[in-house]
Coordinates of C-alpha atoms in Angstrom, one line a residue:
Chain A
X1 CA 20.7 -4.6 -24.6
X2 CA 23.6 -4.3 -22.0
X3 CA 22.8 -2.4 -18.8
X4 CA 24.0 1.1 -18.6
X5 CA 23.0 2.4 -15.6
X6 CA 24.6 1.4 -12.5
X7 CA 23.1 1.5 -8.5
X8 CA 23.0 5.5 -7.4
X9 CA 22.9 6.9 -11.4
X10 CA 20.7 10.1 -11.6
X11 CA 17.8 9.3 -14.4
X12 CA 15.3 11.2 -15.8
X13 CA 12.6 8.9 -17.2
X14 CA 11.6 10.2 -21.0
X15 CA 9.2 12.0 -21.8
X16 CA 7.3 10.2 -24.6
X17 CA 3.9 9.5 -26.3
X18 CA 4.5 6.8 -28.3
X19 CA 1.1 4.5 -29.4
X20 CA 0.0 1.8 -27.8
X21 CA 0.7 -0.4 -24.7
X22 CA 3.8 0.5 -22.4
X23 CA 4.2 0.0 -19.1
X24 CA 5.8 3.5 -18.2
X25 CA 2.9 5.4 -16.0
X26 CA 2.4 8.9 -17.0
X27 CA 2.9 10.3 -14.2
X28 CA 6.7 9.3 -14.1
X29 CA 7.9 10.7 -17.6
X30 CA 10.0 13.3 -17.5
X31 CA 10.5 12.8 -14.1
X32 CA 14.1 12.7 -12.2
X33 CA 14.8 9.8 -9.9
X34 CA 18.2 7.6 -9.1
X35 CA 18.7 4.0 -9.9
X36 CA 18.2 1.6 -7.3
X37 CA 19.5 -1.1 -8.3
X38 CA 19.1 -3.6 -11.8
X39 CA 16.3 -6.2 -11.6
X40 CA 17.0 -8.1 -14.6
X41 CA 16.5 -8.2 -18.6
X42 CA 13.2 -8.7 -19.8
X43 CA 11.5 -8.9 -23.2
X44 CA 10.1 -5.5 -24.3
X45 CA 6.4 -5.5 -23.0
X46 CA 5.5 -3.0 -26.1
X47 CA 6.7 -5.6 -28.5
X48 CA 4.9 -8.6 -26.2
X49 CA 1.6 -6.9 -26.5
X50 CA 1.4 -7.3 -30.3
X51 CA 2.8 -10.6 -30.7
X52 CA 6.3 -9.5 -31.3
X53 CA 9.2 -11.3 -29.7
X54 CA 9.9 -8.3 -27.7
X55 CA 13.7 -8.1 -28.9
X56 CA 15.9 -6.3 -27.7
X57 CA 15.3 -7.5 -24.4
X58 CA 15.3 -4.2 -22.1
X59 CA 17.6 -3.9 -18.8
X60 CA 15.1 -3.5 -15.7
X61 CA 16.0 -1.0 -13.6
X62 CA 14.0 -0.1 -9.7
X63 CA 13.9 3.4 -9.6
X64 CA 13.6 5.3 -6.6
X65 CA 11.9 9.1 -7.2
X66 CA 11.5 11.9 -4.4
X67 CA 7.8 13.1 -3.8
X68 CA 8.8 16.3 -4.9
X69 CA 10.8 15.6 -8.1
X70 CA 7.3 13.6 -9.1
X71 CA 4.4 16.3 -7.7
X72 CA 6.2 19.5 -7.2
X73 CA 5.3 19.6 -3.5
X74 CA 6.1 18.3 -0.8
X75 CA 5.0 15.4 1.3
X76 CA 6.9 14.8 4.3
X77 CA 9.6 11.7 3.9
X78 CA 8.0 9.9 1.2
X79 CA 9.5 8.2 -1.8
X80 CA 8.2 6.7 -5.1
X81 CA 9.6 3.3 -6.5
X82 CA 9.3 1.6 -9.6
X83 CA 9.9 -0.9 -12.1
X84 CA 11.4 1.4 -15.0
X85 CA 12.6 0.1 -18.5
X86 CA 15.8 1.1 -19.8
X87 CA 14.9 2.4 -23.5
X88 CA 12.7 5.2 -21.4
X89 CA 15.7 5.9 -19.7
X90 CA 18.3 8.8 -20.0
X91 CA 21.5 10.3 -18.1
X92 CA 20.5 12.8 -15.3
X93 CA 23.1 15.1 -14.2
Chain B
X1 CA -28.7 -12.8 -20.1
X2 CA -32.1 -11.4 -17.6
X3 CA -33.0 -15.4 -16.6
X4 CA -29.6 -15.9 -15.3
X5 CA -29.0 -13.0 -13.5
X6 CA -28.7 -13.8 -9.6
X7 CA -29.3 -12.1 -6.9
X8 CA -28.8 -14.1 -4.3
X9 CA -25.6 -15.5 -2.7
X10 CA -25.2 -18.4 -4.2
X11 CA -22.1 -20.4 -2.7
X12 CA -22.1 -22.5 -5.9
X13 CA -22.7 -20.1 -8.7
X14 CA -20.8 -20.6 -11.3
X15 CA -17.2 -18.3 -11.1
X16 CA -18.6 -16.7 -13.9
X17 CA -21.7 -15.2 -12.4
X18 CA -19.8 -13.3 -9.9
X19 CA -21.5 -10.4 -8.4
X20 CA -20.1 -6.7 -9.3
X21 CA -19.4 -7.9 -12.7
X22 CA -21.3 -5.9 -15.8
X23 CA -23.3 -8.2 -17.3
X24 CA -21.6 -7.5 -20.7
X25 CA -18.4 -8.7 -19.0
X26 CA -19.3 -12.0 -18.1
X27 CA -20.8 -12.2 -21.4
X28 CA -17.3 -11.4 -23.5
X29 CA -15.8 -13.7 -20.7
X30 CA -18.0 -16.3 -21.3
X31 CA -18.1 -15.8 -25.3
X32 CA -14.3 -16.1 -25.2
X33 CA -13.9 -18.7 -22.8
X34 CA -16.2 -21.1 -25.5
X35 CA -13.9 -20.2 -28.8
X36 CA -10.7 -20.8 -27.1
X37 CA -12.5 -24.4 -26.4
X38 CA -13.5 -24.4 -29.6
X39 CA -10.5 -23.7 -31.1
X40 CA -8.6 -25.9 -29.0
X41 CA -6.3 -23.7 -27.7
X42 CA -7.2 -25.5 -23.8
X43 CA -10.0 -27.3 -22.8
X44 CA -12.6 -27.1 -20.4
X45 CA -10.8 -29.2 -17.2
X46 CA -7.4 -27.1 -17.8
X47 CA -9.3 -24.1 -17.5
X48 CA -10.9 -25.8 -14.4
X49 CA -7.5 -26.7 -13.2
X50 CA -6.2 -23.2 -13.7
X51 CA -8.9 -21.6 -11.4
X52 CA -8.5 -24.7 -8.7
X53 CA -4.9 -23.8 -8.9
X54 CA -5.7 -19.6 -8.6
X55 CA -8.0 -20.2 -5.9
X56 CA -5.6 -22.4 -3.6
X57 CA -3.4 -19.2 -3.4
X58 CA -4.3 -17.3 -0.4
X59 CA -2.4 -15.3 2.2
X60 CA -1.6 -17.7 4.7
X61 CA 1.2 -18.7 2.6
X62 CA 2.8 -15.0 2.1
X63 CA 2.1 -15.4 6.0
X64 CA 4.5 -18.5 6.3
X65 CA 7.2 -17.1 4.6
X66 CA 6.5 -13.7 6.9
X67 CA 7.1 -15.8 9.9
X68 CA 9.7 -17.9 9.0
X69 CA 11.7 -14.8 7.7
X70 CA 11.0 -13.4 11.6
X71 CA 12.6 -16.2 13.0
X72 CA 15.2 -17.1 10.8
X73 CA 17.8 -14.4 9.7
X74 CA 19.3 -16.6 7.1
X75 CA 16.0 -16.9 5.4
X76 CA 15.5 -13.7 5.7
X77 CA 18.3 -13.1 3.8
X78 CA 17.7 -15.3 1.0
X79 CA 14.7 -14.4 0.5
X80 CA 15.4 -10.6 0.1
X81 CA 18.2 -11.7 -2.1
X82 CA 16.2 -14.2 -4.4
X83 CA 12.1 -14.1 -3.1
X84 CA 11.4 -17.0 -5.5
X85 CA 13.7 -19.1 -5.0
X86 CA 13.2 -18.9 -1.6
X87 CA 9.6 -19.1 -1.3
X88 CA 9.8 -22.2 -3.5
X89 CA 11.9 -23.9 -1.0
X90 CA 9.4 -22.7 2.0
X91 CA 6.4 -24.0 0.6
X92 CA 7.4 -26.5 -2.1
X93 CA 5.3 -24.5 -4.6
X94 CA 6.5 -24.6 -7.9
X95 CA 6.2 -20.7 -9.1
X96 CA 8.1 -21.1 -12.7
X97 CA 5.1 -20.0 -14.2
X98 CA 4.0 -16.9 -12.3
X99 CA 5.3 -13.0 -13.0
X100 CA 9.6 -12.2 -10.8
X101 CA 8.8 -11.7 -7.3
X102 CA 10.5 -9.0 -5.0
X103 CA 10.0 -8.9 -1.1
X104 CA 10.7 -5.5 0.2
X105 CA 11.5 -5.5 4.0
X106 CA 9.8 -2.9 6.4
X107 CA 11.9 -1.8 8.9
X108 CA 11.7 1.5 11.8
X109 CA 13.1 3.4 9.3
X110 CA 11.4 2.5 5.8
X111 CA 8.0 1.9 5.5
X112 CA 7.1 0.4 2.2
X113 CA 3.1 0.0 0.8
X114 CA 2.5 -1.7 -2.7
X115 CA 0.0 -1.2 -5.5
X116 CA -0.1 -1.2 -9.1
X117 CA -1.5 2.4 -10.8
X118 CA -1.5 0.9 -14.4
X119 CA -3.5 -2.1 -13.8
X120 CA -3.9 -4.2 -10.6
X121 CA -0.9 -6.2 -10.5
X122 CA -0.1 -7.8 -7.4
X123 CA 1.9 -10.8 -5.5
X124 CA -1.0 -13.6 -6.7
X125 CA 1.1 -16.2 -6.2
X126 CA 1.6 -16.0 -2.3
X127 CA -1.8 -13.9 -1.7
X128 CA -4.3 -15.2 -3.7
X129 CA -6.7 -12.6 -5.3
X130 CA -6.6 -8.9 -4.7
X131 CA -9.3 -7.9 -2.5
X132 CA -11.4 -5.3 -4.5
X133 CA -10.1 -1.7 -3.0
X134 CA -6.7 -2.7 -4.0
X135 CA -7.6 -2.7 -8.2
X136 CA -9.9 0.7 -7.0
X137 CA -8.9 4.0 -9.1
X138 CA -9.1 5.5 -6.0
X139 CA -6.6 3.7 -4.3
X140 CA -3.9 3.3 -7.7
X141 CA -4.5 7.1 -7.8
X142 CA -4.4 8.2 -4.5
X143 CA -1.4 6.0 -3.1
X144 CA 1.1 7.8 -4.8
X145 CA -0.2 11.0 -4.8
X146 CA -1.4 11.6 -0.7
X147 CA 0.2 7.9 0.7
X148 CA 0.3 9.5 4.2
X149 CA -3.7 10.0 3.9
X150 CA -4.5 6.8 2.6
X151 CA -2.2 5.1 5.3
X152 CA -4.0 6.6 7.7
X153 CA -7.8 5.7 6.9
X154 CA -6.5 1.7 6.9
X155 CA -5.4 3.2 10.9
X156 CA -1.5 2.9 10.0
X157 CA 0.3 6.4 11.8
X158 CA 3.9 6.3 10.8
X159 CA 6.2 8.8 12.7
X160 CA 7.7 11.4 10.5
X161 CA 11.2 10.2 10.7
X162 CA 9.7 6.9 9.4
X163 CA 10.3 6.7 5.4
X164 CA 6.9 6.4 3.5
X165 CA 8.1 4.6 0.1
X166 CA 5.3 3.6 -2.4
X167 CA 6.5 1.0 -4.6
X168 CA 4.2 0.7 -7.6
X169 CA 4.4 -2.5 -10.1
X170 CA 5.1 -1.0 -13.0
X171 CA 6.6 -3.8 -14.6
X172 CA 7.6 -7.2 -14.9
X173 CA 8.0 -7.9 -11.1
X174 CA 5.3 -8.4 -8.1
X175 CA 5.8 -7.1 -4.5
X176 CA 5.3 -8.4 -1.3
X177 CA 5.7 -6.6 1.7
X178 CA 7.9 -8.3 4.7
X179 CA 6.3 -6.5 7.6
X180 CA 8.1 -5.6 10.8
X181 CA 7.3 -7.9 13.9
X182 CA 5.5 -6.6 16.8
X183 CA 6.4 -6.3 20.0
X184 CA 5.6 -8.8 22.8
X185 CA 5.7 -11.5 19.7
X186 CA 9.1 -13.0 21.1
X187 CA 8.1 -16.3 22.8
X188 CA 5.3 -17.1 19.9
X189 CA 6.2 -19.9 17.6
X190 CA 6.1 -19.4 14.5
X191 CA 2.9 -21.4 14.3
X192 CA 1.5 -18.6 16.4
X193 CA 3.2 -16.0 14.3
X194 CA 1.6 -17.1 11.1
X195 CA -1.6 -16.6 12.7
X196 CA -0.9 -13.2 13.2
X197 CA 0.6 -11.7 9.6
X198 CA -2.6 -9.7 7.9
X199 CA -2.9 -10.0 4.1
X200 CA -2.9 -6.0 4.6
X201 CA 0.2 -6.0 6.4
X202 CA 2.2 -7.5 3.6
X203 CA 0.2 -5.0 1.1
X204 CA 2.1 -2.4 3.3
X205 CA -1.2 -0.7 4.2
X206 CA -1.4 -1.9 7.7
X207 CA 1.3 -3.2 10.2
X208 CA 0.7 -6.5 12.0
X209 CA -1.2 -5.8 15.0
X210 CA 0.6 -6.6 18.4
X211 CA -0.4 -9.4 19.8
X212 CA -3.8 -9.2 22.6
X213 CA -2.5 -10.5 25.8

């Protein structure tokens, strides 16, 4: 997969249920942050946990969220970052 | 299992008797650990190898490359840029085999602390093993949801103005904290200054503690 998402994109991470292992914490889905910056391409984890060849390989993006977007309160100056694949990814406005 | 259960402290146990571990863990440890031998998928002395290796890592390297990033700017800025590559170079460590590595700089105005809310991952491969709070639900849990709290019981006060940013490893990359240097640290060597980086410090949970004069 080609990176989409470029340093200072609003995201929203998806919401989704789907079975099995992912690496997207619960607490983040649905959840509105902005792209820090790309880490790489890496093999799709959900794939790598059952053997698969984890194709295709999924853009890695650091993703910074406010306390607030992610709790609905606030804390004072603090910021949530991480590690976010792009297939859970979508446009923010 | 009852006969082989110790209780004491035992300096050469084997790794597999550690203490904390449910008995039915060391068990399914042990019970794999035979069929892969078994099966020849690696032997006994590459398993061996493996934990020598595991247990060599510890945090006085992540403490070199602290020190030598304090006193060298152009290190510094390689190893933001490529943490690896850099760290290779430091320590002549070969780290082809171990999980992308990211240093995050602290600076007056960001303040960044590390853990891993999905499992325990963390920087191995210039810290050595997590210490036990750090794989904790409590602290996975509690980091990201009151970081300002849990900062404070390790003793770290930020000032407001000072960005709080929890960095959790999600993913397919590890952490590792480059903590501001102290004050009154400016005629140390770096000798001296490797001395004084705390595993906890690069964890983000602390900041290196000033020098006593």
């Amino acid at each position: 997969m080609k990176p989409c998402f470029a340093p200072g994109d609003p995201v929203r991470v998806r919401f989704a249920e789907p079975p099995g292992h992912c690496r997207t914490p619960y607490y983040l889905r649905g959840k509105r942050g902005v792209i820090e910056r790309l880490i790489g391409t890496y093999p799709n984890p959900e794939q790598l946990a059952y053997h698969r060849i984890g194709v295709p390989y999924q853009p890695l993006y650091q993703v910074t969220f406010g306390f607030d977007a992610v709790w609905g309160r606030t804390e004072h100056n603090v910021t949530i970052s991480a590690a976010i694949y792009q297939h859970w990814l979508e446009q923010s406005e | 299992m009852a006969h082989e259960h110790h209780h004491d402290h035992d300096p050469h146990a084997p790794v597999n008797e550690a203490h904390g571990m449910r008995p039915d863990s060391v068990l399914l440890e042990r019970a794999l650990r035979e069929l892969l031998i078994e099966k020849n998928v690696f032997t006994a002395s590459e398993i061996q190898r493996q934990i020598e290796l595991t247990e060599s890592r510890n945090p006085e390297l992540g403490a070199r490359v602290v020190a030598r990033a304090w006193v060298d700017p152009r290190y510094k800025a390689r190893l933001l840029e490529d943490a690896k590559a850099a760290i290779e170079s430091l320590l002549g460590i070969d780290l082809n085999l171990t999980p992308d590595l990211i240093v995050v700089e602290n600076t007056p105005q960001l303040h960044h602390v590390i853990c891993c809310t999905l499992c325990s991952c963390y920087p191995r491969a210039v810290l050595g093993i997590p210490p036990a709070w750090y794989k904790s639900p409590e602290y996975r849990s509690r980091l990201v949801i009151e970081p300002r709290a849990v900062l404070a019981e390790f003793g770290t006060a930020l000032a407001d103005d000072v960005e709080v940013r929890v960095v959790d490893s999600t993913a397919d990359t590890r952490y590792m904290v480059l903590p501001r240097r102290p004050r009154h640290t400016e005629r140390m060597s770096e000798a001296e200054l490797v001395a004084l980086v705390t595993r906890d410090s690069m964890i983000g949970v602390t900041l290196v503690p000033e020098p006593q004069p």
